[in-house]
Coordinates of C-alpha atoms in Angstrom, one line a residue:
X178 CA -54.4 -234.5 195.1
X179 CA -52.1 -235.5 192.2
X180 CA -51.3 -231.9 191.6
X181 CA -47.9 -230.0 191.6
X182 CA -47.4 -226.3 191.1
X183 CA -44.2 -224.6 189.9
X184 CA -44.0 -220.8 189.8
X185 CA -41.4 -218.4 188.5
X186 CA -42.3 -214.7 188.4
X187 CA -46.0 -214.4 187.5
X188 CA -46.1 -217.6 185.5
X189 CA -47.3 -220.9 187.1
X190 CA -47.0 -224.4 185.7
X191 CA -49.6 -226.8 187.2
X192 CA -48.8 -230.4 186.4
X193 CA -51.4 -233.1 187.1
X194 CA -50.6 -236.8 186.8
X195 CA -53.4 -239.3 186.8
X196 CA -56.2 -236.7 187.0
X197 CA -59.3 -237.6 188.9
X198 CA -62.6 -235.8 189.8
X199 CA -60.8 -234.1 192.7
X200 CA -58.3 -232.4 190.4
X201 CA -61.0 -231.4 187.9
X202 CA -63.1 -229.9 190.7
X203 CA -60.0 -227.9 191.8
X204 CA -59.6 -226.5 188.3
X205 CA -63.3 -225.7 188.0
X206 CA -63.1 -223.7 191.2
X207 CA -59.9 -221.8 190.5
X208 CA -59.9 -221.2 186.7
X209 CA -62.6 -220.1 184.2
X210 CA -62.5 -223.3 182.2
X211 CA -65.5 -224.5 180.2
X212 CA -67.1 -227.6 181.8
X213 CA -66.9 -229.6 178.5
X214 CA -63.1 -229.0 178.4
X215 CA -62.8 -230.3 181.9
X216 CA -64.8 -233.4 181.0
X217 CA -62.5 -234.0 178.1
X218 CA -59.6 -234.2 180.4
X219 CA -61.0 -237.4 182.0
X220 CA -62.1 -238.9 178.7
X221 CA -59.9 -241.7 177.4
X222 CA -60.8 -241.2 173.7
X223 CA -60.2 -237.7 172.4
X224 CA -59.0 -236.5 169.0
X225 CA -56.1 -234.0 169.1
X226 CA -57.6 -230.5 168.9
X227 CA -57.4 -226.9 169.9
X228 CA -60.4 -225.0 171.5
X229 CA -59.8 -221.3 171.5
X230 CA -61.5 -219.0 174.1
X231 CA -61.1 -215.4 175.0
X232 CA -58.6 -215.9 177.9
X233 CA -57.2 -219.3 177.3
X234 CA -56.6 -222.2 174.9
X235 CA -57.4 -225.8 175.5
X236 CA -55.4 -228.4 173.7
X237 CA -55.6 -232.2 173.4
X238 CA -52.4 -233.8 172.2
X239 CA -51.4 -237.4 171.6
X240 CA -47.9 -238.7 171.7
X241 CA -46.6 -242.2 171.1
X242 CA -45.5 -244.5 173.9
X243 CA -44.1 -247.9 173.0
X244 CA -45.6 -250.8 175.0
X245 CA -42.9 -253.4 175.4
X246 CA -45.3 -256.2 176.5
X247 CA -47.7 -255.8 173.6
X248 CA -44.9 -254.7 171.2
X249 CA -47.0 -251.9 169.8
X250 CA -47.0 -248.1 169.9
X251 CA -50.0 -246.7 171.8
X252 CA -51.1 -243.0 172.1
X253 CA -50.7 -241.2 175.4
X254 CA -53.0 -238.2 175.9
X255 CA -51.9 -234.8 177.2
X256 CA -54.5 -232.1 177.9
X257 CA -53.2 -228.5 178.2
X258 CA -54.8 -225.3 179.4
X259 CA -52.7 -222.2 178.6
X260 CA -53.4 -218.7 179.7
X261 CA -51.4 -215.6 180.1
X262 CA -50.1 -216.5 183.5
X263 CA -50.5 -220.2 183.7
X264 CA -49.8 -223.5 181.9
X265 CA -51.7 -226.6 183.1
X266 CA -50.9 -230.1 181.9
X267 CA -52.9 -233.2 182.6
X268 CA -51.6 -236.6 181.7
X269 CA -51.2 -240.2 182.9
X270 CA -47.5 -240.0 183.6
X271 CA -46.6 -242.3 180.7
X272 CA -44.6 -239.6 179.0
X273 CA -41.4 -239.7 180.9
X274 CA -39.9 -236.8 179.1
X275 CA -42.7 -234.5 180.3
X276 CA -42.2 -235.7 183.9
X277 CA -38.5 -235.2 183.5
X278 CA -38.9 -231.7 182.2
X279 CA -41.1 -230.7 185.1
X280 CA -38.7 -232.2 187.6
X281 CA -35.8 -230.4 185.9
X282 CA -37.6 -227.1 186.2
X283 CA -38.2 -227.9 189.9
X284 CA -34.6 -228.7 190.7
X285 CA -32.6 -226.4 188.5
X286 CA -33.2 -222.6 188.7
X287 CA -31.4 -222.0 185.5
X288 CA -33.6 -224.4 183.6
X289 CA -36.7 -222.9 185.2
X290 CA -35.6 -219.4 184.3
X291 CA -34.8 -220.4 180.7
X292 CA -38.3 -222.0 180.2
X293 CA -40.4 -219.5 182.1
X294 CA -38.9 -216.1 181.3
X295 CA -40.6 -215.7 177.9
X296 CA -44.2 -216.4 179.0
X297 CA -46.5 -219.4 178.9
X298 CA -46.5 -219.6 175.1
X299 CA -42.7 -220.2 175.0
X300 CA -43.0 -222.8 177.9
X301 CA -45.7 -224.6 175.8
X302 CA -43.4 -224.6 172.8
X303 CA -40.5 -226.1 174.7
X304 CA -42.8 -228.7 176.1
X305 CA -44.3 -229.8 172.8
X306 CA -40.9 -229.6 171.0
X307 CA -39.4 -232.0 173.5
X308 CA -42.3 -234.4 173.1
X309 CA -42.1 -234.2 169.3
X310 CA -38.4 -234.9 169.4
X311 CA -39.1 -237.9 171.6
X312 CA -41.0 -239.4 168.7
X313 CA -37.8 -239.7 166.7
X314 CA -36.1 -242.4 168.8
X315 CA -39.3 -244.5 168.6
X316 CA -39.3 -244.0 164.8
X317 CA -35.6 -245.2 164.7
X318 CA -36.6 -248.2 166.8
X319 CA -39.1 -249.2 164.2
X320 CA -36.5 -248.8 161.5
X321 CA -34.1 -251.1 163.5
X322 CA -36.8 -253.7 163.8
X323 CA -37.5 -253.5 160.1
X324 CA -33.8 -254.1 159.3
X325 CA -33.7 -257.1 161.6
X326 CA -36.9 -258.5 160.1
X327 CA -35.4 -258.0 156.6
X328 CA -32.4 -260.1 157.6
X329 CA -34.6 -262.8 159.1
X330 CA -36.6 -263.1 155.9
X331 CA -33.5 -264.1 154.0
X332 CA -32.3 -266.4 156.8
X333 CA -33.5 -270.0 157.0
X334 CA -33.5 -269.8 160.8
X335 CA -35.6 -266.6 161.1
X336 CA -37.9 -267.4 158.2
X337 CA -40.7 -269.1 160.3
X338 CA -41.0 -266.0 162.6
X339 CA -40.7 -263.4 159.9
X340 CA -44.5 -263.3 159.1
X341 CA -45.2 -262.6 162.8
X342 CA -42.6 -259.8 162.9
X343 CA -44.0 -258.3 159.7
X344 CA -47.5 -258.3 161.2
X345 CA -46.3 -256.6 164.4
X346 CA -44.4 -254.0 162.4
X347 CA -47.4 -253.2 160.3
X348 CA -49.6 -252.8 163.3
X349 CA -47.0 -250.6 164.9
X350 CA -46.6 -248.3 161.9
X351 CA -50.4 -248.1 161.5
X352 CA -50.8 -247.1 165.2
X353 CA -48.0 -244.5 164.9
X354 CA -49.6 -243.0 161.8
X355 CA -53.0 -242.7 163.6
X356 CA -51.2 -240.7 166.3
X357 CA -49.2 -238.4 164.1
X358 CA -51.7 -237.6 161.4
X359 CA -54.1 -235.4 163.5
X360 CA -51.2 -234.0 165.3
X361 CA -49.8 -232.4 162.1
X362 CA -52.8 -230.1 161.8
X363 CA -52.8 -229.1 165.5
X364 CA -49.0 -228.3 165.6
X365 CA -49.2 -226.4 162.3
X366 CA -52.1 -224.1 163.5
X367 CA -50.8 -223.6 167.0
X368 CA -48.3 -220.7 166.6
X369 CA -50.7 -217.9 165.6
X370 CA -53.0 -218.7 168.5
X371 CA -50.4 -218.4 171.2
X372 CA -48.7 -215.2 170.1
X373 CA -50.4 -213.2 172.8
X374 CA -49.1 -215.6 175.4
X375 CA -45.5 -214.8 174.8
X376 CA -43.3 -211.8 174.2
X377 CA -41.1 -213.8 171.8
X378 CA -41.6 -214.4 168.1
X379 CA -41.9 -218.2 167.8
X380 CA -42.6 -218.4 164.0
X381 CA -39.2 -219.9 163.2
X382 CA -39.3 -222.2 166.2
X383 CA -42.7 -223.6 165.3
X384 CA -41.7 -223.9 161.7
X385 CA -38.8 -226.1 162.8
X386 CA -41.1 -228.2 164.9
X387 CA -43.6 -228.6 162.0
X388 CA -40.6 -229.8 159.9
X389 CA -39.9 -232.5 162.6
X390 CA -43.5 -233.7 162.6
X391 CA -43.4 -233.8 158.8
X392 CA -40.1 -235.8 158.9
X393 CA -41.8 -238.3 161.3
X394 CA -44.7 -238.6 158.9
X395 CA -42.5 -239.1 155.9
X396 CA -40.5 -241.7 157.8
X397 CA -43.7 -243.6 158.6
X398 CA -44.8 -243.4 155.0
X399 CA -41.4 -244.9 153.9
X400 CA -41.6 -247.6 156.5
X401 CA -45.1 -248.5 155.4
X402 CA -43.9 -249.0 151.8
X403 CA -40.9 -251.1 153.1
X404 CA -43.2 -253.3 155.2
X405 CA -45.5 -253.9 152.2
X406 CA -42.4 -254.8 150.1
X407 CA -41.1 -257.1 152.8
X408 CA -44.5 -258.8 153.0
X409 CA -44.5 -259.4 149.2
X410 CA -40.9 -260.6 149.4
X411 CA -41.7 -263.0 152.2
X412 CA -44.7 -264.4 150.3
X413 CA -42.6 -264.9 147.2
X414 CA -39.8 -266.7 149.1
X415 CA -42.3 -268.9 150.9
X416 CA -44.0 -269.7 147.6
X417 CA -40.7 -270.5 145.8
X418 CA -39.6 -272.7 148.7
X419 CA -42.9 -274.5 148.7
X420 CA -42.7 -275.0 144.9
X421 CA -39.1 -276.4 145.3
X422 CA -40.3 -278.9 148.0
X423 CA -43.3 -279.9 145.9
X424 CA -41.1 -280.4 142.8
X425 CA -38.6 -282.6 144.6
X426 CA -41.4 -284.7 146.2
X427 CA -43.0 -285.0 142.8
X428 CA -39.8 -286.2 141.2
X429 CA -39.2 -288.7 144.0
X430 CA -42.8 -290.0 143.7
X431 CA -42.5 -290.2 139.9
X432 CA -39.2 -292.2 140.1
X433 CA -40.6 -294.6 142.7
X434 CA -43.8 -295.2 140.7
X435 CA -42.4 -297.5 138.0
X436 CA -40.2 -299.2 140.6
X437 CA -43.4 -300.0 142.6
X438 CA -45.0 -301.3 139.4
X439 CA -42.0 -303.7 138.8
X440 CA -42.1 -304.9 142.4
X441 CA -45.9 -305.4 142.2
X442 CA -45.6 -307.4 139.0
X443 CA -43.0 -309.7 140.3
X444 CA -44.9 -310.1 143.5
X445 CA -47.8 -311.7 141.6
X446 CA -48.3 -315.4 141.9
X447 CA -47.9 -316.1 138.1
X448 CA -45.0 -317.4 136.1
X449 CA -42.7 -314.5 134.9
X450 CA -39.2 -314.4 133.3
X451 CA -36.3 -314.9 135.8
X452 CA -38.9 -315.3 138.6
X453 CA -37.5 -318.4 140.0
X454 CA -33.9 -317.9 138.9
X455 CA -31.0 -317.2 141.1
X456 CA -30.5 -314.0 139.1
X457 CA -33.9 -312.6 139.6
X458 CA -32.8 -310.1 142.2
X459 CA -30.0 -308.9 139.8
X460 CA -32.5 -308.6 137.0
X461 CA -35.0 -306.6 139.0
X462 CA -32.2 -304.4 140.3
X463 CA -31.0 -303.7 136.7
X464 CA -34.5 -302.8 135.7
X465 CA -34.7 -300.4 138.5
X466 CA -31.3 -298.8 137.6
X467 CA -32.4 -298.5 133.9
X468 CA -35.7 -296.9 134.8
X469 CA -34.3 -294.5 137.3
X470 CA -31.4 -293.5 135.0
X471 CA -33.7 -293.0 132.1
X472 CA -36.1 -290.8 134.1
X473 CA -33.3 -288.7 135.6
X474 CA -31.8 -288.2 132.1
X475 CA -35.2 -287.1 130.8
X476 CA -35.8 -284.7 133.7
X477 CA -32.3 -283.3 133.2
X478 CA -33.0 -282.7 129.5
X479 CA -36.2 -280.9 130.3
X480 CA -34.3 -278.9 133.0
X481 CA -36.7 -279.9 135.7
X482 CA -33.8 -280.7 138.0

């Protein structure tokens, strides 16, 4: 089975990666868990929540994982059972920090003692706190991408790709917000419910963790506003550049229109002044110069160019 146990004193941490029916059957036979909670562990779509029972708590938590291929932040689910003498985590193995924390407790006795000696409630706090802090580098990555996109918007080379980058950033921020919003309520209400699972007062610790979650949410709100502003700026720049191109093409077409009329008239098979003269080309050329000069002077006086 995809199941690992780590014990120190009377506390056991059971870590399950890629849970299947076999692992769920094992939990059903060895722990007094409700069948609906066990079914939720295998469900792909669950909202973050806390189910409170007499002897244990069941938590569903979502944390962001950045998919480099799709270039979007996706939620990774962690299901947690916590009792007085055990902590059980079920996840897909995508959260490398959780895997690293479990491996660190396996290898280093000091780390294991520091996390296990205050009960399962303190171990759960350390686990969630590490995962919440892991969200900050992802948030900073989004901020870096926003700055790069902002530079591309005002660059002629990056302008064609700016709208695609803005769309990806918007999708990324929306996905991140969907993950963090329900997590705020879960983290804020967790501390009073795990007090009897630890001998340590965690009020200040959970208050600091709630501040980190709020900081992430505030950062996402700020990035959302920046992306909206970048999109408006990009649309304005594209519109202005389009207007500039249309204006120049209109000026060129307007200048060429009377020249085309002159050429068309002298191309007619009827007698016209200077038509058969050796100076006809010079005459037509002077007419062109006069017309073009007059139109350019008029455009300049109107401040169209």
